[in-house]
Amino acid sequence: MLLAFLIITATLSAQSEPRWYDLGSRNMFYPTTEYYTGYSEDVRNSYMALDAQLKQVSDVARSELMASVQVKIQSVTNSHIRSTQYETSHQEMSQELVQLFEMQTKSTVTMQLPGIKIETWQNNSENTVVAFAYVRKADLVNHFDKQITVSLVRLENALQNIAQMEAIGQKTDARKLAEQSVKHVVDIEYAQRILLAVDESKDTAKLQTAESNRLKQQLLHKISELQHSLTIYLTC
């Protein structure tokens, strides 16, 4: 899974040592309980423009932060999201529905993660360049809490529109909208993974699990129903 970040970058004065440069201070001011972080340091390359090398170490720091988030997401995916209920719902899906979910998941694997900041510093005394990437876990929680709510509203509105289309005989359009709406389910489940990665103690009420499962099952049932009815129509 790839993660794209909204990044704020700052280059610090060469005269002032940032508080994150020392490992002890970094752990004190950016504890793992509150932040995801990444750090990179390299010997100054006189054959490379300073801006280019600072970007290089920034990319490495960002990649380190990204890797820590990805590892955590995978962990909670295995232990929380893939519960018996979750697996059963996917086992009951037709192969066509499984492929539809996989396609939507692949199209949304690059997600925006807000609040990432990167600071760089040229250490003249050591002839090095360093970069530090960090994001507050609380900022991620606020963002993805909102994303779940927004996606649930969009999914419920889509289900209402699908029902209206079906009622006036527009079953082809209804099926198309239903299949497109799988994206909302994928977005919700991704946001739930992020929230559990940040805080595994987050309960199902805060994750809005009951509501998301209810709407998901409605959508899956509707897609199967529309696929079946259109197949019968086309073969008659």
Coordinates of C-alpha atoms in Angstrom, one line a residue:
M1 CA 0.0 0.0 0.0
L2 CA 1.4 3.4 -1.0
L3 CA 0.8 6.5 1.1
A4 CA 1.0 10.0 -0.3
F5 CA 1.7 12.8 2.2
L6 CA 0.7 16.5 2.3
I7 CA 4.1 17.9 3.4
I8 CA 5.3 21.1 4.9
T9 CA 9.0 21.5 4.6
A10 CA 11.2 23.9 6.5
T11 CA 15.0 24.5 6.3
L12 CA 16.5 25.5 9.6
S13 CA 19.4 27.9 10.1
A14 CA 22.8 26.3 9.9
Q15 CA 23.7 28.1 13.2
S16 CA 21.0 26.6 15.3
E17 CA 20.9 22.9 16.2
P18 CA 17.3 21.7 16.1
R19 CA 16.0 19.9 19.1
W20 CA 15.2 16.8 17.1
Y21 CA 18.9 16.4 16.0
D22 CA 19.9 14.6 19.2
L23 CA 18.2 11.2 19.6
G24 CA 17.5 11.7 23.3
S25 CA 15.8 15.1 22.6
R26 CA 14.0 13.7 19.6
N27 CA 12.5 10.9 21.7
M28 CA 11.6 13.5 24.4
F29 CA 9.9 16.1 22.2
Y30 CA 8.4 13.7 19.7
P31 CA 7.5 10.5 21.7
T32 CA 6.2 7.5 19.7
T33 CA 3.0 7.6 21.7
E34 CA 2.2 10.9 20.1
Y35 CA 4.0 11.0 16.8
Y36 CA 5.1 9.0 13.7
T37 CA 8.6 10.1 12.8
G38 CA 11.4 9.6 10.3
Y39 CA 15.0 10.7 10.3
S40 CA 17.8 10.8 7.8
E41 CA 21.4 12.1 7.8
D42 CA 24.1 12.1 5.1
V43 CA 27.6 13.5 4.6
R44 CA 27.5 16.8 2.6
N45 CA 28.2 16.1 -1.1
S46 CA 30.0 19.2 -2.5
Y47 CA 29.2 18.0 -6.0
M48 CA 25.5 18.2 -5.4
A49 CA 23.4 21.4 -5.0
L50 CA 22.4 21.9 -1.3
D51 CA 18.7 22.0 -2.2
A52 CA 18.9 18.8 -4.1
Q53 CA 20.7 17.0 -1.3
L54 CA 18.3 18.3 1.3
K55 CA 15.4 17.0 -0.8
Q56 CA 17.2 13.6 -1.0
V57 CA 17.5 13.3 2.8
S58 CA 13.9 14.6 3.2
D59 CA 12.7 11.8 0.9
V60 CA 14.5 9.2 3.0
A61 CA 13.1 10.6 6.2
R62 CA 9.6 10.6 4.7
S63 CA 10.0 7.0 3.5
E64 CA 11.1 6.0 7.1
L65 CA 7.9 7.6 8.5
M66 CA 5.8 6.0 5.8
A67 CA 7.2 2.6 6.5
S68 CA 6.4 2.8 10.2
V69 CA 2.8 3.7 9.3
Q70 CA 2.5 1.0 6.8
V71 CA 3.8 -1.7 9.2
K72 CA 1.2 -0.6 11.8
I73 CA -1.6 -0.6 9.3
Q74 CA -0.7 -4.1 8.2
S75 CA -0.6 -5.2 11.8
V76 CA -4.1 -3.9 12.7
T77 CA -5.4 -5.2 9.4
N78 CA -4.4 -8.7 10.4
S79 CA -5.6 -8.5 14.0
H80 CA -8.6 -6.2 14.0
I81 CA -10.1 -5.5 10.5
R82 CA -10.0 -9.1 9.4
S83 CA -12.3 -10.4 12.1
T84 CA -14.6 -13.4 11.5
Q85 CA -17.4 -11.1 10.4
Y86 CA -15.2 -9.2 8.0
E87 CA -13.8 -12.4 6.4
T88 CA -17.2 -14.0 6.2
S89 CA -18.7 -11.0 4.4
H90 CA -16.0 -11.3 1.7
Q91 CA -16.3 -15.1 1.5
E92 CA -20.0 -14.7 0.7
M93 CA -19.3 -12.2 -2.1
S94 CA -19.4 -13.4 -5.7
Q95 CA -16.1 -13.5 -7.7
E96 CA -17.3 -10.5 -9.6
L97 CA -17.8 -8.5 -6.4
V98 CA -14.5 -9.6 -5.1
Q99 CA -12.8 -8.4 -8.3
L100 CA -14.8 -5.1 -8.0
F101 CA -13.5 -4.5 -4.5
E102 CA -9.9 -5.3 -5.5
M103 CA -10.1 -2.9 -8.4
Q104 CA -11.4 -0.1 -6.2
T105 CA -8.8 -0.8 -3.5
K106 CA -6.0 -0.6 -6.1
S107 CA -7.3 2.7 -7.4
T108 CA -7.2 4.2 -3.9
V109 CA -4.0 2.7 -2.5
T110 CA -2.4 6.1 -2.8
M111 CA -4.0 8.0 0.1
Q112 CA -3.5 11.5 1.4
L113 CA -2.1 11.6 5.0
P114 CA -2.4 15.2 6.3
G115 CA -0.2 17.1 8.7
I116 CA 3.2 15.7 7.6
K117 CA 6.0 18.2 8.4
I118 CA 9.7 17.9 7.3
E119 CA 12.5 20.0 8.7
T120 CA 16.0 20.0 7.3
W121 CA 19.3 21.3 8.7
Q122 CA 22.8 21.7 7.3
N123 CA 25.3 20.9 10.1
N124 CA 28.4 22.7 9.0
S125 CA 30.5 21.5 12.0
E126 CA 30.0 17.9 11.1
N127 CA 29.7 18.5 7.3
T128 CA 26.3 16.7 7.1
V129 CA 22.8 17.4 6.1
V130 CA 19.9 16.0 8.1
A131 CA 16.1 15.8 7.8
F132 CA 13.3 15.0 10.2
A133 CA 9.7 14.1 9.2
Y134 CA 6.9 14.0 11.8
V135 CA 3.2 13.9 12.1
R136 CA 1.0 14.2 15.2
K137 CA -1.2 11.1 15.7
A138 CA -4.0 13.3 17.1
D139 CA -4.1 15.2 13.7
L140 CA -4.5 11.9 11.9
V141 CA -7.3 10.8 14.2
N142 CA -9.2 14.1 13.7
H143 CA -8.8 13.8 9.9
F144 CA -9.9 10.2 9.5
D145 CA -12.7 10.5 12.1
K146 CA -14.2 13.1 9.7
Q147 CA -13.4 11.0 6.7
I148 CA -15.5 8.1 8.0
T149 CA -18.4 10.4 8.7
V150 CA -18.3 12.0 5.3
S151 CA -17.9 8.7 3.5
L152 CA -20.9 7.2 5.4
V153 CA -23.0 10.1 4.3
R154 CA -21.9 9.7 0.7
L155 CA -22.6 6.0 0.8
E156 CA -26.1 6.5 2.3
N157 CA -26.9 9.1 -0.3
A158 CA -25.7 6.8 -3.1
L159 CA -28.0 4.0 -1.8
Q160 CA -30.9 6.3 -1.9
N161 CA -30.1 7.4 -5.4
I162 CA -29.7 3.8 -6.5
A163 CA -33.2 2.9 -5.1
Q164 CA -34.7 5.9 -6.9
M165 CA -33.1 4.8 -10.2
E166 CA -34.2 1.3 -9.7
A167 CA -37.8 2.4 -9.0
I168 CA -38.1 4.2 -12.4
G169 CA -36.5 1.3 -14.3
Q170 CA -33.0 2.7 -14.7
K171 CA -31.4 -0.6 -13.6
T172 CA -28.2 -0.2 -15.7
D173 CA -27.5 3.2 -14.3
A174 CA -28.4 2.0 -10.8
R175 CA -25.9 -0.9 -11.1
K176 CA -23.2 1.5 -12.4
L177 CA -23.7 3.8 -9.5
A178 CA -23.7 0.9 -7.0
E179 CA -20.4 -0.4 -8.4
Q180 CA -18.9 3.1 -8.2
S181 CA -20.0 3.4 -4.6
V182 CA -17.8 0.6 -3.5
K183 CA -15.1 3.3 -3.4
H184 CA -16.9 4.8 -0.3
V185 CA -16.6 1.4 1.5
V186 CA -13.0 1.1 0.6
D187 CA -12.4 4.7 1.9
I188 CA -14.2 3.9 5.2
E189 CA -12.3 0.7 5.8
Y190 CA -9.0 2.4 5.0
A191 CA -9.8 5.2 7.5
Q192 CA -10.7 2.6 10.1
R193 CA -7.3 0.9 9.6
I194 CA -5.5 4.2 10.1
L195 CA -7.4 5.0 13.3
L196 CA -6.6 1.5 14.7
A197 CA -3.0 1.9 13.7
V198 CA -2.9 5.1 15.7
D199 CA -4.9 3.8 18.6
E200 CA -5.7 0.1 18.9
S201 CA -8.0 0.8 21.9
K202 CA -10.4 2.7 19.7
D203 CA -13.8 1.1 20.1
T204 CA -16.3 0.1 17.4
A205 CA -18.6 3.0 18.3
K206 CA -15.9 5.6 17.5
L207 CA -15.0 3.7 14.3
Q208 CA -18.7 3.7 13.4
T209 CA -18.3 0.0 12.6
A210 CA -22.0 -0.9 13.0
E211 CA -23.2 1.8 10.6
S212 CA -20.4 1.1 8.1
N213 CA -21.2 -2.6 8.1
R214 CA -24.9 -2.0 7.8
L215 CA -24.5 0.2 4.7
K216 CA -21.8 -2.0 3.3
Q217 CA -24.1 -5.1 3.4
Q218 CA -26.9 -3.1 1.8
L219 CA -24.6 -2.1 -1.0
L220 CA -23.3 -5.6 -1.5
H221 CA -26.8 -7.0 -1.6
K222 CA -27.9 -4.3 -4.0
I223 CA -25.0 -4.9 -6.4
S224 CA -25.6 -8.7 -6.4
E225 CA -29.4 -8.1 -6.9
L226 CA -28.8 -5.8 -9.8
Q227 CA -26.2 -8.0 -11.4
H228 CA -28.5 -10.9 -11.2
S229 CA -31.6 -9.1 -12.6
L230 CA -29.6 -7.6 -15.5
T231 CA -28.2 -11.1 -16.3
I232 CA -31.7 -12.5 -16.4
Y233 CA -32.8 -9.6 -18.6
L234 CA -30.0 -10.0 -21.1
T235 CA -30.4 -13.8 -21.4
C236 CA -34.2 -13.6 -22.0

